[in-house]
mmCIF file of N, CA and C in Angstrom:
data_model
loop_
_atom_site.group_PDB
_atom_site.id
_atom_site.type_symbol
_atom_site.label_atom_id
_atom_site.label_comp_id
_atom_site.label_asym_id
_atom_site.label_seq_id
_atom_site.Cartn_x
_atom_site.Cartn_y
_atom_site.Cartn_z
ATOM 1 N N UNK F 23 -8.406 -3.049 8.665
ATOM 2 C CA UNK F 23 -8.691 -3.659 7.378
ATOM 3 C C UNK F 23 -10.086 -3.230 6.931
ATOM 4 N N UNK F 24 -10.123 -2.964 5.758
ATOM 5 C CA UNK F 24 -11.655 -2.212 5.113
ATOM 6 C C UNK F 24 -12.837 -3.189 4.506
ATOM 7 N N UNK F 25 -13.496 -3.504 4.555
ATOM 8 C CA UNK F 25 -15.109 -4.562 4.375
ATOM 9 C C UNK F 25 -13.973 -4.665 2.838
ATOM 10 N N UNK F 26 -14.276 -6.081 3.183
ATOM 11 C CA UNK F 26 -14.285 -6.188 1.314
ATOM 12 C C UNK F 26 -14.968 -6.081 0.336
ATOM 13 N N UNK F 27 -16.550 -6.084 0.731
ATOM 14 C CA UNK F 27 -16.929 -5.775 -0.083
ATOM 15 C C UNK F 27 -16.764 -4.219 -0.471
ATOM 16 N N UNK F 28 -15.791 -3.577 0.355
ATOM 17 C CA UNK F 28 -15.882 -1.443 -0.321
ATOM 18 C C UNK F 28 -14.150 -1.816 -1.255
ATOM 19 N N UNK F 29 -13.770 -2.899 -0.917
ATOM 20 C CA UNK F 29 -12.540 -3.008 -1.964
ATOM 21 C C UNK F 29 -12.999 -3.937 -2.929
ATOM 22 N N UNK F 30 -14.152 -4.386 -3.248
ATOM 23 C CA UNK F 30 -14.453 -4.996 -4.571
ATOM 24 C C UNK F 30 -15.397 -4.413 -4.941
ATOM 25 N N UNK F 31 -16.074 -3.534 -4.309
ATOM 26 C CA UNK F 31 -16.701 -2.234 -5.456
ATOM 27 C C UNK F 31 -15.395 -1.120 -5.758
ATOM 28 N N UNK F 32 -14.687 -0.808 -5.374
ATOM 29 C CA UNK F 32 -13.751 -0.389 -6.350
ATOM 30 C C UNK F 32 -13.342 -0.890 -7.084
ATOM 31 N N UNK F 33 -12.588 -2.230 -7.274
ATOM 32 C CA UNK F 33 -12.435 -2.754 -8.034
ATOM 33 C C UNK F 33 -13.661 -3.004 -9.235
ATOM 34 N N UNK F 34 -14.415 -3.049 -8.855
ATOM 35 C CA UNK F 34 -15.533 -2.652 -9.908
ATOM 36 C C UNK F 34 -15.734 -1.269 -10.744
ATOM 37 N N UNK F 35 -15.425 -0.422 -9.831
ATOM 38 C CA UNK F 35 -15.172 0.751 -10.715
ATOM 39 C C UNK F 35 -13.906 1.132 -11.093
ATOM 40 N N UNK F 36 -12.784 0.371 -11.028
ATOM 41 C CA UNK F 36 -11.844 0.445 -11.948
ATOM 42 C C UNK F 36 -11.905 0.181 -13.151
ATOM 43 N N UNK F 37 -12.388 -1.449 -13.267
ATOM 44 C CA UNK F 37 -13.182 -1.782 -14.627
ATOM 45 C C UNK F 37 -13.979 -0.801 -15.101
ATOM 46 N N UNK F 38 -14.884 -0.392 -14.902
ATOM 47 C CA UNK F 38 -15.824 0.158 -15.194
ATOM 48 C C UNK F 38 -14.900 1.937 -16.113
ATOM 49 N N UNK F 39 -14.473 2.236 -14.864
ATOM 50 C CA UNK F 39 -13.682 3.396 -16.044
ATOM 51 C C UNK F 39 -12.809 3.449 -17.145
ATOM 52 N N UNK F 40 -12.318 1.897 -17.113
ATOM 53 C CA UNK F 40 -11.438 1.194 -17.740
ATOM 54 C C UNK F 40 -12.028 1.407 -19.337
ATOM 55 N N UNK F 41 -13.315 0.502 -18.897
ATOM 56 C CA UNK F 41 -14.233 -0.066 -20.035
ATOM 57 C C UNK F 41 -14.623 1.547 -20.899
ATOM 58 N N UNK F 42 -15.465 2.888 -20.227
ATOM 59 C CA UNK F 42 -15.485 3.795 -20.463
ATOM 60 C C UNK F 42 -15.069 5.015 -20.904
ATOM 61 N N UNK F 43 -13.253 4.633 -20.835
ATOM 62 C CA UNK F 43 -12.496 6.091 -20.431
ATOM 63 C C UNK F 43 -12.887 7.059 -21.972
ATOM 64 N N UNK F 44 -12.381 5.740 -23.293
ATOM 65 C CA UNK F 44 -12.624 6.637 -24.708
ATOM 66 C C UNK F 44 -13.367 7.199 -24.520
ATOM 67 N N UNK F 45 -14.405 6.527 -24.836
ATOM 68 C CA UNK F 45 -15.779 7.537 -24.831
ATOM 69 C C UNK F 45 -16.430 8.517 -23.833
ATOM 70 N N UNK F 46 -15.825 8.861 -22.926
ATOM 71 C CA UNK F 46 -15.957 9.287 -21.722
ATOM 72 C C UNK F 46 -15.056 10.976 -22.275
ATOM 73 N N UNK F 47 -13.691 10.528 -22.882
ATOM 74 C CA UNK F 47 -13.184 11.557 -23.361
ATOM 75 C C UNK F 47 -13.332 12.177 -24.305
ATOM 76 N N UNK F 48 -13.938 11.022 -25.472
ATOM 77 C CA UNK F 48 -14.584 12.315 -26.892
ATOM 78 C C UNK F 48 -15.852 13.030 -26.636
ATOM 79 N N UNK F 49 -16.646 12.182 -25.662
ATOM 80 C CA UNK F 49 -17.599 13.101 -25.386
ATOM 81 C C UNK F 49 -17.557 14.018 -24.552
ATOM 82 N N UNK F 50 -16.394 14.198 -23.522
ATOM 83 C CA UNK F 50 -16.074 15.750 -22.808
ATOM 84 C C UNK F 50 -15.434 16.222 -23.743
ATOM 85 N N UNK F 51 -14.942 16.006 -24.780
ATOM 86 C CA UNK F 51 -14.200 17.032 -25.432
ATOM 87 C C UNK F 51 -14.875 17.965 -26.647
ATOM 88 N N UNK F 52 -16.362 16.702 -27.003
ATOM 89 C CA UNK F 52 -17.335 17.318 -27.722
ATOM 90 C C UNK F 52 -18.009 18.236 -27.015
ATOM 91 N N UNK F 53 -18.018 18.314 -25.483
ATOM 92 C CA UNK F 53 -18.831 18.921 -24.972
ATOM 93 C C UNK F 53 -18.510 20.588 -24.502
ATOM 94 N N UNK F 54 -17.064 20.436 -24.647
ATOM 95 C CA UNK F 54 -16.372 21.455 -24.015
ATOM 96 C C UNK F 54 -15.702 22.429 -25.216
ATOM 97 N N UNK F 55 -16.139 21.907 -26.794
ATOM 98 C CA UNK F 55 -15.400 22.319 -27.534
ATOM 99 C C UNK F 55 -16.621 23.651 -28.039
ATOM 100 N N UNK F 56 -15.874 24.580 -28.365
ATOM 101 C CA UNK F 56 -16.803 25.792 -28.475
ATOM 102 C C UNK F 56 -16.758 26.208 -30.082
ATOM 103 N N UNK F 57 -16.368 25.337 -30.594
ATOM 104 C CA UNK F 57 -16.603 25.488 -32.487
ATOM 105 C C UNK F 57 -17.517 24.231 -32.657
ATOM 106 N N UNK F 58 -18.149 23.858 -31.858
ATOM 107 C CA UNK F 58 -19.316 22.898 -32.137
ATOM 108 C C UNK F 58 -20.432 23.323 -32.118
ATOM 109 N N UNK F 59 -21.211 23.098 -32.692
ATOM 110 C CA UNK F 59 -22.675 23.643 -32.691
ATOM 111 C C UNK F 59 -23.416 23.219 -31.338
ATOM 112 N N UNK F 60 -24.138 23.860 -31.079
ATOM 113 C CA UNK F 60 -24.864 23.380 -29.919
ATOM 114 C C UNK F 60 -25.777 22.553 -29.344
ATOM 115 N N UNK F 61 -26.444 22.348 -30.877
ATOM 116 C CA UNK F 61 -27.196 20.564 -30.654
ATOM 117 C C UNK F 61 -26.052 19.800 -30.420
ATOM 118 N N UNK F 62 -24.837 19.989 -31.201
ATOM 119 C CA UNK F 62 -24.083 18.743 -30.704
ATOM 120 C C UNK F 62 -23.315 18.510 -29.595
ATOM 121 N N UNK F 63 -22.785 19.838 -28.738
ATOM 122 C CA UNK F 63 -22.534 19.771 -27.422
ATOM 123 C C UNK F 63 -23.325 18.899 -26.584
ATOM 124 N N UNK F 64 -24.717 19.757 -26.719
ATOM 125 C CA UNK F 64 -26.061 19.565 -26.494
ATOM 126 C C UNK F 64 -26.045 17.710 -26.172
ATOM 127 N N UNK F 65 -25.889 17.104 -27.022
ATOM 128 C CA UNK F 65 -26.040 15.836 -27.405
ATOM 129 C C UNK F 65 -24.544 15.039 -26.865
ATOM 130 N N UNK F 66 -23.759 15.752 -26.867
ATOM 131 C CA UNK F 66 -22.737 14.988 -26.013
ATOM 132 C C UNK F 66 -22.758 15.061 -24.685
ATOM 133 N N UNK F 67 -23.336 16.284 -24.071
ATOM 134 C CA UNK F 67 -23.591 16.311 -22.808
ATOM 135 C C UNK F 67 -24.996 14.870 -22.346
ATOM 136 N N UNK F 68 -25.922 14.811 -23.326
ATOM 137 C CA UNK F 68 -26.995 13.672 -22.891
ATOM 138 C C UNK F 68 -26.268 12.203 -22.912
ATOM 139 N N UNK F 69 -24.986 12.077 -23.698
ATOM 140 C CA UNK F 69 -24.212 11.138 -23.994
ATOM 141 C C UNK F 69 -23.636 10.614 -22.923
ATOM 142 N N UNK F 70 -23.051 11.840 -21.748
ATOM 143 C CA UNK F 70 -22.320 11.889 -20.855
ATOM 144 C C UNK F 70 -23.225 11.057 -20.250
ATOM 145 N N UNK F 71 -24.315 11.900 -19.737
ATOM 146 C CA UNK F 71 -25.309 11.331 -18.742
ATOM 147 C C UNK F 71 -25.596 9.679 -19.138
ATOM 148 N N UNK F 72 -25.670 9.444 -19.723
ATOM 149 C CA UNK F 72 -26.162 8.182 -20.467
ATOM 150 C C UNK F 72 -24.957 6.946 -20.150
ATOM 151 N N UNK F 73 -23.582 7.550 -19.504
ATOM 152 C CA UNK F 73 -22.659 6.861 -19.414
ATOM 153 C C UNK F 73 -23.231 6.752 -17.767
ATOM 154 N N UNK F 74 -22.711 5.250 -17.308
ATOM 155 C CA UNK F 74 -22.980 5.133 -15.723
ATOM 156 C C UNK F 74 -22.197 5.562 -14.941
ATOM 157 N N UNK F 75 -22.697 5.908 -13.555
ATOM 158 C CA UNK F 75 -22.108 7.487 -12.849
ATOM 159 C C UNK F 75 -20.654 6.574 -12.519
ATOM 160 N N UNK F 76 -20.326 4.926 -12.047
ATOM 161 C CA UNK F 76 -19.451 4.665 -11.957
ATOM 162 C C UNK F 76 -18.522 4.412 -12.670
ATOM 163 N N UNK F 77 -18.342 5.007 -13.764
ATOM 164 C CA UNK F 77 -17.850 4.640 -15.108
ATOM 165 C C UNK F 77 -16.910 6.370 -15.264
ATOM 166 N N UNK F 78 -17.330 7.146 -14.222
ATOM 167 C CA UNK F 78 -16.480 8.980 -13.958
ATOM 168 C C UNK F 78 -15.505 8.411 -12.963
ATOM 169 N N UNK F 79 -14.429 8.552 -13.526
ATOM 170 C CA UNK F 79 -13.277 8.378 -12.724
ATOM 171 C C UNK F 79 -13.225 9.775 -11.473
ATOM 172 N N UNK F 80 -13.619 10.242 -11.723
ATOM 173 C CA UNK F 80 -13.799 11.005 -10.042
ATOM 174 C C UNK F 80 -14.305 10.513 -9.163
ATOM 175 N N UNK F 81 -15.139 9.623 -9.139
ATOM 176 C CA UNK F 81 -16.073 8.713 -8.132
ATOM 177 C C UNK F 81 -15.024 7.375 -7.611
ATOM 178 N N UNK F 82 -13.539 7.288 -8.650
ATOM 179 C CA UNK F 82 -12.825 6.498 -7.810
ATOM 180 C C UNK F 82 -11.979 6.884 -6.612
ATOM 181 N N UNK F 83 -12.131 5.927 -5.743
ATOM 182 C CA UNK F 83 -11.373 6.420 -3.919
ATOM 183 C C UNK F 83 -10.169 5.799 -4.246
ATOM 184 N N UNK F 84 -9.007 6.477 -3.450
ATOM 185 C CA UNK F 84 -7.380 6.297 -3.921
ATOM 186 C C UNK F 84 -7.657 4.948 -2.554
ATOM 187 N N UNK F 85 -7.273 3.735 -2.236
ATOM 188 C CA UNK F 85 -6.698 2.625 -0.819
ATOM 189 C C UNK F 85 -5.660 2.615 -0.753
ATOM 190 N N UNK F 86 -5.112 1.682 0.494
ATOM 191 C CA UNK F 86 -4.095 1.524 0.435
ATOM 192 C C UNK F 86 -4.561 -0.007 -0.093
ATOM 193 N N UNK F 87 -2.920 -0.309 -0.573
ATOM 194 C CA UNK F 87 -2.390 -1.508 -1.208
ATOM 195 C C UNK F 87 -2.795 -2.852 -0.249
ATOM 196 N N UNK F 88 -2.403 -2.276 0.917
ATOM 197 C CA UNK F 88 -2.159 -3.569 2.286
ATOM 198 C C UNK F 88 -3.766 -3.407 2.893
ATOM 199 N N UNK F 89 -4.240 -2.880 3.754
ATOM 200 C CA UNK F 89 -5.239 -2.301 4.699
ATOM 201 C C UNK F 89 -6.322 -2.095 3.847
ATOM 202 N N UNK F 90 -6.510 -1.834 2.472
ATOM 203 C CA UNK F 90 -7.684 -1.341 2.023
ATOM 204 C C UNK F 90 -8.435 0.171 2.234
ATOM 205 N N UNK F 91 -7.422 0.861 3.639
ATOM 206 C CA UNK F 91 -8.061 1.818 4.008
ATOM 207 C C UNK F 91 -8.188 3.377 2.986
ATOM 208 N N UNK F 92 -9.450 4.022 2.742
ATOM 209 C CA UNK F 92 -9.162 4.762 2.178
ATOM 210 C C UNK F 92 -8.774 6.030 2.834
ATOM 211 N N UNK F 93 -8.854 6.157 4.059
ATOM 212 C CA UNK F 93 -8.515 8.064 4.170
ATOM 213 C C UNK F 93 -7.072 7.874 4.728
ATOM 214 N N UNK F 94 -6.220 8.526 4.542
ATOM 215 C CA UNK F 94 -4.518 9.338 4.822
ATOM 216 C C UNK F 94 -3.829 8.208 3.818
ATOM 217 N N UNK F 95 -4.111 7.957 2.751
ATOM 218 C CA UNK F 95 -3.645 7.161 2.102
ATOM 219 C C UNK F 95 -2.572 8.227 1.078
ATOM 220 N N UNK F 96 -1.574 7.889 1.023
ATOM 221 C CA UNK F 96 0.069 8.722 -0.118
ATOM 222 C C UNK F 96 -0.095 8.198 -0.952
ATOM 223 N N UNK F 97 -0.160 8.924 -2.204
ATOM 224 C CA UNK F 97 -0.414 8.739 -3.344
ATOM 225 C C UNK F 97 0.911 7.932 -4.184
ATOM 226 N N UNK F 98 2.203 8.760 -3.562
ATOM 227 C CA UNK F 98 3.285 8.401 -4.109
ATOM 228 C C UNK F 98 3.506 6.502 -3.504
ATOM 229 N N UNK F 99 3.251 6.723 -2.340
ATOM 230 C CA UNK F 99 3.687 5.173 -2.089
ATOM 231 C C UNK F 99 2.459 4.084 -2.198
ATOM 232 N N UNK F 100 0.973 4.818 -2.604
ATOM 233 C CA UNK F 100 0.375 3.288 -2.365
ATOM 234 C C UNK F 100 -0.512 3.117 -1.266
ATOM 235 N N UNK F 101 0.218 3.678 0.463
ATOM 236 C CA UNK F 101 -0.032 3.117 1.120
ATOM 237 C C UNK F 101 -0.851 4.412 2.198
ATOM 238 N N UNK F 102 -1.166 3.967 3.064
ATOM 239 C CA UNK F 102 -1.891 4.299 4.321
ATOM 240 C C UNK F 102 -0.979 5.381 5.298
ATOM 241 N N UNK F 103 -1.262 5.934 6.004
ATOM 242 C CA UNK F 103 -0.402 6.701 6.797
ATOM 243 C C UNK F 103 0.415 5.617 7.662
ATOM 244 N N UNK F 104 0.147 4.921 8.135
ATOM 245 C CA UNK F 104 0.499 4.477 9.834
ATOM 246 C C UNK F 104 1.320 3.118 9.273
ATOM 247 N N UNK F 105 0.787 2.482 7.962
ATOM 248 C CA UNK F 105 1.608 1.542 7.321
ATOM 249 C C UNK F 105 3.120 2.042 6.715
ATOM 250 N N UNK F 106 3.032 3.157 5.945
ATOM 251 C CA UNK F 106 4.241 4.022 5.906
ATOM 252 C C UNK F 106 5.085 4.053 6.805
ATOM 253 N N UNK F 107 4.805 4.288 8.099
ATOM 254 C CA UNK F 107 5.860 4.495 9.548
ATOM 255 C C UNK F 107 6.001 2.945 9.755
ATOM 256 N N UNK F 108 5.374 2.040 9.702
ATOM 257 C CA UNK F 108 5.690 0.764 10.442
ATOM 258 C C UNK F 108 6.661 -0.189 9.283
ATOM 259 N N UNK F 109 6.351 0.060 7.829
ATOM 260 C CA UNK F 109 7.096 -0.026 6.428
ATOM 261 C C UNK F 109 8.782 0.534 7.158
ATOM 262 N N UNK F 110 8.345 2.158 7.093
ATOM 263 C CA UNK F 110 9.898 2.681 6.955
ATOM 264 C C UNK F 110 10.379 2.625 8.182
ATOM 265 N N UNK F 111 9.890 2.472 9.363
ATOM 266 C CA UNK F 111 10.900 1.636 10.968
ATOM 267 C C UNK F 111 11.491 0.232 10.512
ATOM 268 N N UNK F 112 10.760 -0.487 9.753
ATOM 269 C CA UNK F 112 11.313 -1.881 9.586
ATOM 270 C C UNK F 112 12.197 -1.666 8.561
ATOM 271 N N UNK F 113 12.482 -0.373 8.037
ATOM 272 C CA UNK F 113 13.173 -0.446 6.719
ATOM 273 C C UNK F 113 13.192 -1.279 5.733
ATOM 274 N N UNK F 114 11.786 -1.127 5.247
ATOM 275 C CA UNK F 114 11.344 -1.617 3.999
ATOM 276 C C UNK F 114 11.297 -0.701 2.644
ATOM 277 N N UNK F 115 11.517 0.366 3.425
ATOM 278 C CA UNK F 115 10.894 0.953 2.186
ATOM 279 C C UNK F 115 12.027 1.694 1.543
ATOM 280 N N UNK F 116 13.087 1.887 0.580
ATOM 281 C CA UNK F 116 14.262 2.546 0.305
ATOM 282 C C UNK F 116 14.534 3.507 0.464
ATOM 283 N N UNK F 117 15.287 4.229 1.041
ATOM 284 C CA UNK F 117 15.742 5.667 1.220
ATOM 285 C C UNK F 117 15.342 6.367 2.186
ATOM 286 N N UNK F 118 14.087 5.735 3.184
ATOM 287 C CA UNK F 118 13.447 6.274 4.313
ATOM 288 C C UNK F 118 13.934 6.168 5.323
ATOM 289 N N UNK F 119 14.527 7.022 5.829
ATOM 290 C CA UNK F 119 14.992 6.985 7.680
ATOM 291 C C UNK F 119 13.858 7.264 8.717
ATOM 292 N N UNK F 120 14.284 7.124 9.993
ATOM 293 C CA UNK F 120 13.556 7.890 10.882
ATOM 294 C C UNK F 120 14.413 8.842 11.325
ATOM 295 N N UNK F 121 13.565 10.231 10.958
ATOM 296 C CA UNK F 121 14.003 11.434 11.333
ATOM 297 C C UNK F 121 14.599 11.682 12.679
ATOM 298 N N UNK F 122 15.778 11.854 13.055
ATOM 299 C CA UNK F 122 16.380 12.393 14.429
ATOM 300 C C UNK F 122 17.174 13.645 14.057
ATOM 301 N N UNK F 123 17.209 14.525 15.177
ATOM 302 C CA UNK F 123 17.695 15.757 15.638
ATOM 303 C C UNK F 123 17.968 16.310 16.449
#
């Protein structure tokens, strides 16, 4: 199980990109657009900066749902590596067998 407090600073920066995303996107798009003049790139790039670093959705970590843990976490299910196998042995999870051969 992961400190809670590293799963309620994410949760903080969920909000946070939440709150940000518009403006986060007209100003990369001012910044990246090449029929703009260059003070105004210029000025969307200081815009960027001016936004707080937790507010860049790249700085968010994928958890799992259950565990909190962030590393071997599947994107498709949510979850953790080792929760996946103990999920799909108990057959919880639909359509998942355990592989035999």
């Amino acid at each position: 199980m992961a400190k809670v407090a590293l799963i309620q600073r994410e949760l903080k920066r969920d909000k946070l990109v939440a709150k940000y995303a518009t403006k986060h996107a007209e100003l990369k798009a001012i910044a990246s657009d090449l029929k703009r003049s260059e003070e105004e790139r210029a000025a969307a790039r200081l815009g960027l900066q001016k936004i707080p670093r937790n507010a860049n959705p790249t700085r968010q970590r994928n958890r799992c749902a259950i565990t909190g843990r962030a590393r071997g976490t599947f994107r498709q299910f949510g979850l953790v590596r080792h929760k996946i196998r103990e999920l799909a042995f108990a057959g919880d999870i639909p359509g998942m067998v355990k592989a035999s051969w």
